[in-house]
PDB file of C-alpha atoms in Angstrom:
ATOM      1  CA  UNK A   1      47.635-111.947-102.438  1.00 94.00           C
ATOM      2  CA  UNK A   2      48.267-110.191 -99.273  1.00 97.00           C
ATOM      3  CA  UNK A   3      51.769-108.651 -99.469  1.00 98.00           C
ATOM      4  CA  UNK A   4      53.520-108.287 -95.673  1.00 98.00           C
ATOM      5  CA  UNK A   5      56.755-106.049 -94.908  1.00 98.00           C
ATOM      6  CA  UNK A   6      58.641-106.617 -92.030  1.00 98.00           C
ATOM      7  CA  UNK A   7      62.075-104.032 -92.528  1.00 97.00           C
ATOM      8  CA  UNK A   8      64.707-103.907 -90.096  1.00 95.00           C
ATOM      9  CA  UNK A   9      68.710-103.791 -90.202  1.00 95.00           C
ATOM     10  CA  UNK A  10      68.945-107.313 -88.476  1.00 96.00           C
ATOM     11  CA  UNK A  11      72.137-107.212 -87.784  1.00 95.00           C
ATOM     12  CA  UNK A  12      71.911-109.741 -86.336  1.00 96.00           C
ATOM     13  CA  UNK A  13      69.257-111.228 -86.746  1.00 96.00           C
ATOM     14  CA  UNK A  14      67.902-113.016 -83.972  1.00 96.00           C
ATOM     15  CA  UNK A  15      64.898-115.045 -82.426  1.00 95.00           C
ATOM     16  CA  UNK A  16      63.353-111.751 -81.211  1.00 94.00           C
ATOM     17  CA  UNK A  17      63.456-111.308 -85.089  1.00 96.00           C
ATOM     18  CA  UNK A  18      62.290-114.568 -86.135  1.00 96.00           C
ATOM     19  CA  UNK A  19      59.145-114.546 -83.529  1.00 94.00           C
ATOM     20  CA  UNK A  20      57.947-111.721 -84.922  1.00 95.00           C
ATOM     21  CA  UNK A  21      58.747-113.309 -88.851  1.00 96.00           C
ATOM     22  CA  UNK A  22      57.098-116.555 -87.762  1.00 94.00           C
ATOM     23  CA  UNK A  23      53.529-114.603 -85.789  1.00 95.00           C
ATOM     24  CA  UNK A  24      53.945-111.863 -89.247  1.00 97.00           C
ATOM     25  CA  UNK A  25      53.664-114.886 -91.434  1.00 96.00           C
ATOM     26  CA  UNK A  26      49.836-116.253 -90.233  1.00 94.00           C
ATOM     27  CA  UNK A  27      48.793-113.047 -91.299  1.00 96.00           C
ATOM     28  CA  UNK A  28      50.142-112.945 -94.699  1.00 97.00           C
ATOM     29  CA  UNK A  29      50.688-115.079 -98.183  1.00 96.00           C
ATOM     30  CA  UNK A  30      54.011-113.323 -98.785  1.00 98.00           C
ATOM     31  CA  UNK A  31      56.063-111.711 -96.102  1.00 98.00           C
ATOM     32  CA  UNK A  32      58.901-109.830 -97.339  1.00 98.00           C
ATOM     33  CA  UNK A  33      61.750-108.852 -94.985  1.00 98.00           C
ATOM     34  CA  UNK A  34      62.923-105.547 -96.023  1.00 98.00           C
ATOM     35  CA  UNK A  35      66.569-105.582 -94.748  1.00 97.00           C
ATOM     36  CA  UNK A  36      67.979-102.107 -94.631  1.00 95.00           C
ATOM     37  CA  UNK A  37      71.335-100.437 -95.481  1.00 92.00           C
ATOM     38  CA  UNK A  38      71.157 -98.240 -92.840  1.00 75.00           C
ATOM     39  CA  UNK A  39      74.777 -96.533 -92.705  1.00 73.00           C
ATOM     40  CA  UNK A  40      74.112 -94.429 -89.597  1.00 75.00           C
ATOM     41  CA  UNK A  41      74.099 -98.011 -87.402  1.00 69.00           C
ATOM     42  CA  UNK A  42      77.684 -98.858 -88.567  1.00 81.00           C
ATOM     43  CA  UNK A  43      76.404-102.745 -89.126  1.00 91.00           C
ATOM     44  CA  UNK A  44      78.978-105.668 -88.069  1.00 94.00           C
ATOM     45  CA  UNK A  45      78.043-107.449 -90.753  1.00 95.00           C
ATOM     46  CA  UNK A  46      77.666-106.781 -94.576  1.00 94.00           C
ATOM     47  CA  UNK A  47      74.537-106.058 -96.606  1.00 95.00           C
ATOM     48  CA  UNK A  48      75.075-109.609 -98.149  1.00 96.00           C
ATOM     49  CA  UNK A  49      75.972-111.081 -95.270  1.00 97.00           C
ATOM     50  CA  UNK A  50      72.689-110.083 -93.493  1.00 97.00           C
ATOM     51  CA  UNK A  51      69.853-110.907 -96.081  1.00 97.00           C
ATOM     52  CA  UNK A  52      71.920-114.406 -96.467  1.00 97.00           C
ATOM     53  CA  UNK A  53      71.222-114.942 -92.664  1.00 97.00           C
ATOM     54  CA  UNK A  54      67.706-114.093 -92.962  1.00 97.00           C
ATOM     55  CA  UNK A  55      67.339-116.671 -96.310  1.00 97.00           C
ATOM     56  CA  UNK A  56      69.008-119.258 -94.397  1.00 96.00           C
ATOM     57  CA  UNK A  57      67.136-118.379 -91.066  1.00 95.00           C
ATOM     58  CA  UNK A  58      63.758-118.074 -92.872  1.00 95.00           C
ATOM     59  CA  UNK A  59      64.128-121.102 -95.211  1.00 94.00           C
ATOM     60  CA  UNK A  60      62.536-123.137 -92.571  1.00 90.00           C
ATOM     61  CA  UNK A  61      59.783-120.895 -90.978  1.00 91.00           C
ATOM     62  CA  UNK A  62      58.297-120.565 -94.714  1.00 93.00           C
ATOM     63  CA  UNK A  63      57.925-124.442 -95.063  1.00 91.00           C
ATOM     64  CA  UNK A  64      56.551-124.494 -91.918  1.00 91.00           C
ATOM     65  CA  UNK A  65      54.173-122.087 -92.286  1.00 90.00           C
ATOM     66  CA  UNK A  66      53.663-122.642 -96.016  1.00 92.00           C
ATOM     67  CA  UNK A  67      54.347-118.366 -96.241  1.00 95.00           C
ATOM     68  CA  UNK A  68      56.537-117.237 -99.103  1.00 96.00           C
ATOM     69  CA  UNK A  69      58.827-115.358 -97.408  1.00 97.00           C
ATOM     70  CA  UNK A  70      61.668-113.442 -99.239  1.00 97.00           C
ATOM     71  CA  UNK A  71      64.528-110.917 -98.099  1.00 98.00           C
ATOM     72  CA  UNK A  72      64.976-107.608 -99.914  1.00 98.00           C
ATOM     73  CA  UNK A  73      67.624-105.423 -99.384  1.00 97.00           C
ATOM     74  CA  UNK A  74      66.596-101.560 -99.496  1.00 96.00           C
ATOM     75  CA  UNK A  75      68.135 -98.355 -98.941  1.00 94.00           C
ATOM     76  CA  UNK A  76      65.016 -96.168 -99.988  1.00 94.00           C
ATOM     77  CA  UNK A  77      62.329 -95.015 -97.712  1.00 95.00           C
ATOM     78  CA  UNK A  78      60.331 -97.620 -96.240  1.00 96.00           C
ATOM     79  CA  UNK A  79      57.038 -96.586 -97.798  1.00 97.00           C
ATOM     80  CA  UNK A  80      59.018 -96.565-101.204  1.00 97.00           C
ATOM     81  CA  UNK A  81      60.225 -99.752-100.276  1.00 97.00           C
ATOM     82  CA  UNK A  82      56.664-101.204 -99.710  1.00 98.00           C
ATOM     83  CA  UNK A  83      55.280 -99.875-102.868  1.00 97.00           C
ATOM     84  CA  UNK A  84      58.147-101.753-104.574  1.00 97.00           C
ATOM     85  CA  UNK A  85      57.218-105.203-103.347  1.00 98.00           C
ATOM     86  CA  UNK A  86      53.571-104.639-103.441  1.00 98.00           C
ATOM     87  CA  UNK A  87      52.770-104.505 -99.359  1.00 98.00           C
ATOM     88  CA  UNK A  88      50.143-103.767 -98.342  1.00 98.00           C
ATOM     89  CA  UNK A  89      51.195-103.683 -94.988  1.00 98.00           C
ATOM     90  CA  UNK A  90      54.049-103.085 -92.863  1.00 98.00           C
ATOM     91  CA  UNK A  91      54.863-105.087 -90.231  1.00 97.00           C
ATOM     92  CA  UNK A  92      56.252-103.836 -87.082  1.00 95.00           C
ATOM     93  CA  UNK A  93      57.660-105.607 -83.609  1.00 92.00           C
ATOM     94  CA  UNK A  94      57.509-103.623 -80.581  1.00 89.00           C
ATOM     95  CA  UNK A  95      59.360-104.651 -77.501  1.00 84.00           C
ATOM     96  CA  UNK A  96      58.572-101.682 -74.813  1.00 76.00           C
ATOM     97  CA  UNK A  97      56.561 -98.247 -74.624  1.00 74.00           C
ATOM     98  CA  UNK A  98      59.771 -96.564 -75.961  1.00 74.00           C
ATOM     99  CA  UNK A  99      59.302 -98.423 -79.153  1.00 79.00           C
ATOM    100  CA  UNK A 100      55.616 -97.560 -79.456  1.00 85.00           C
ATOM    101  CA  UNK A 101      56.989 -93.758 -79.439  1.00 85.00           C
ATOM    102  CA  UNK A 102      59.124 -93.678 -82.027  1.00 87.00           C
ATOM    103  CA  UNK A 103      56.825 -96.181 -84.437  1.00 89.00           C
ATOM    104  CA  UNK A 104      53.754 -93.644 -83.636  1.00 89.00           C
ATOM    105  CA  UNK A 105      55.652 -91.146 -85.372  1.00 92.00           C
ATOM    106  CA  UNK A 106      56.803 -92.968 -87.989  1.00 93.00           C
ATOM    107  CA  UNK A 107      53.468 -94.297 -88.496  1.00 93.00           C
ATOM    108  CA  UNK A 108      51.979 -90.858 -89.048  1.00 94.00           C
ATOM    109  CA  UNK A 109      54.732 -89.902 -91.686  1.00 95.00           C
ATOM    110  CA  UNK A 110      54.466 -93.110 -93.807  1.00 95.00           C
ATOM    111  CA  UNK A 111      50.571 -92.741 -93.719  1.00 95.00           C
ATOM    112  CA  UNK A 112      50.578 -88.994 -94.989  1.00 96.00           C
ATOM    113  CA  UNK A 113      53.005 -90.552 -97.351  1.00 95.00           C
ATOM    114  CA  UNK A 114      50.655 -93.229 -98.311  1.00 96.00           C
ATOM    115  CA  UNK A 115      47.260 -93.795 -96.856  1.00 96.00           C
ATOM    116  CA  UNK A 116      46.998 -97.191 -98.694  1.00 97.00           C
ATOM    117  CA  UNK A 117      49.332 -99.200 -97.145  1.00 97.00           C
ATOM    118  CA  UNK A 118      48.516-100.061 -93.554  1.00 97.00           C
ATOM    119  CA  UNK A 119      50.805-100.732 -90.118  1.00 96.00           C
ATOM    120  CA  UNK A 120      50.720-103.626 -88.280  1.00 96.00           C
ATOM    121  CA  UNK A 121      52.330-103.730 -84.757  1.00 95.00           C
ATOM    122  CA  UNK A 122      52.892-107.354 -83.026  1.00 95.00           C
ATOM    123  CA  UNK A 123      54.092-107.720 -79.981  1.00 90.00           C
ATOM    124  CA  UNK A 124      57.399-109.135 -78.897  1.00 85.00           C
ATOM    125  CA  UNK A 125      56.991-112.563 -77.094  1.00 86.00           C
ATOM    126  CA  UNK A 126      57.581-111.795 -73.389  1.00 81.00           C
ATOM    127  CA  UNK A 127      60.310-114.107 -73.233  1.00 85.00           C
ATOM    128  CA  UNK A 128      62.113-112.065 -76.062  1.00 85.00           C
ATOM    129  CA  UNK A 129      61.305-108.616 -75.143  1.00 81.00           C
ATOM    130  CA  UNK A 130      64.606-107.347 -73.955  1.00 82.00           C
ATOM    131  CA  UNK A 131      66.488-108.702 -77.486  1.00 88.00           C
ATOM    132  CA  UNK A 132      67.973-105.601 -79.458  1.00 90.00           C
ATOM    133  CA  UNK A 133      70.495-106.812 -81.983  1.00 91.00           C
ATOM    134  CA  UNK A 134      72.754-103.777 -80.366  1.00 91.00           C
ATOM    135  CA  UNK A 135      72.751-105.528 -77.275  1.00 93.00           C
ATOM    136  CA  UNK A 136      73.631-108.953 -78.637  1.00 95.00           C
ATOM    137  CA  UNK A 137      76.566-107.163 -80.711  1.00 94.00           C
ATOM    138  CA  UNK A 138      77.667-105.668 -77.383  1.00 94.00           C
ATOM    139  CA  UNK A 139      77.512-108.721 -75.151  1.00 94.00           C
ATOM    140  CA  UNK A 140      79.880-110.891 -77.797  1.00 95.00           C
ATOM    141  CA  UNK A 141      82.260-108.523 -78.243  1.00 93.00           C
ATOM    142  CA  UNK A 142      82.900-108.237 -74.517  1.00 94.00           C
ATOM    143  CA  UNK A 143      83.297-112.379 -74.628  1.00 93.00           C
ATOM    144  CA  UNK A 144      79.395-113.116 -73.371  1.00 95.00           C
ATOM    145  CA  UNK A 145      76.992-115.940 -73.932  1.00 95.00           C
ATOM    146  CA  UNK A 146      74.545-114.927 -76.521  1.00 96.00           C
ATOM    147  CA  UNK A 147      73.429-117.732 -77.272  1.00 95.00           C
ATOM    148  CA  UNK A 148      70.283-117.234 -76.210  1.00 95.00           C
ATOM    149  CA  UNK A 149      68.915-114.888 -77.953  1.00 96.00           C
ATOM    150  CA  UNK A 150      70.302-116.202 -81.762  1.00 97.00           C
ATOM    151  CA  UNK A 151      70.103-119.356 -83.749  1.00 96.00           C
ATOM    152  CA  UNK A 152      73.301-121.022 -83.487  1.00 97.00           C
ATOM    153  CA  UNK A 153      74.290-120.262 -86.801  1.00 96.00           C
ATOM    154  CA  UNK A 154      73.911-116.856 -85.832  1.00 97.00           C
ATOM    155  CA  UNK A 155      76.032-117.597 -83.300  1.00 97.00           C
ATOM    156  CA  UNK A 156      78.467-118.657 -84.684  1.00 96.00           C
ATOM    157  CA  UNK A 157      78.916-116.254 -87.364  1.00 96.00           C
ATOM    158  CA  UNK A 158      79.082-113.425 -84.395  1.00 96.00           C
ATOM    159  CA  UNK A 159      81.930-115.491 -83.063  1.00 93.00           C
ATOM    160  CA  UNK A 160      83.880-115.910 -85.990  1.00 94.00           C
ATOM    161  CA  UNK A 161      83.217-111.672 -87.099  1.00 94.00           C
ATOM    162  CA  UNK A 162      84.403-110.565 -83.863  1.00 91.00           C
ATOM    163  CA  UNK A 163      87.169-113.024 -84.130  1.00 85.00           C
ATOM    164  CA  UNK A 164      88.463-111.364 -86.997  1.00 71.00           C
TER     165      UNK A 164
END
């Protein structure tokens, strides 16, 4: 069974996200989305709250695809991580050359860390290359649209949060 990792802090999550989960999910039987704690971001919304947004916004994309595709929450390293749910790769979206940087770096630690398990960069979809979840936190809470970059529910549970 090939074993896919896709790990980000998705929060939110949002169709930049879910184009990568849906093109990540042709390449693999299982494609586990590896949602982090991540304290340093400061996330809007809670652990919980963000791998129950993935389930619901995956739910669909694996019966469409006929990919298992489960959230895990981590707060380990991400090679740790991957060794935990059997990966054999990790999956990685890249939006601009600035992303390609950073990922080249991490790349070359999580390799020395563990040869085995392979990267796999896709893409972003052109028309979703300028989506960063920090950017879509930032527009809502000064009253923007954002609905297009999230699935309405998504959308809706930014508007209520920020409500709050």
């Amino acid at each position: 069974m090939r074993i896919g990792l896709y790990p980000g802090t998705f929060d939110p999550v949002t169709l930049g996200h879910l184009d990568i989960i849906q093109r990540a999910s042709a390449l693999v039987d299982r494609l586990v989305i590896g949602v982090a704690v991540n304290r340093d971001k400061g996330p809007l919304f809670s652990l919980e709250e963000r791998v129950a947004m993935i389930e619901a916004e995956c739910a669909v994309l694996s019966e469409q695809t006929g990919t298992e595709i489960i959230a895990h929450p981590f707060e380990n390293l991400l090679i740790d991580c991957a060794r935990d749910v059997g990966a054999q790769m990790i999956i990685r979206g890249l939006r601009a050359v600035a992303d390609f940087e950073y990922e080249f770096q991490m790349v070359g630690m999580n390799r020395a860390l563990d040869a085995s398990i392979e990267t796999v960069f896709l893409m972003a979809d052109a028309r979703r290359q300028a989506i960063a979840s920090k950017l879509v936190k930032e527009i809502a809470r000064l009253g923007g649209d954002v609905s297009k970059f999230v699935t309405p529910a998504v959308n809706d549970a930014l508007i209520a949060r920020l409500r709050d």
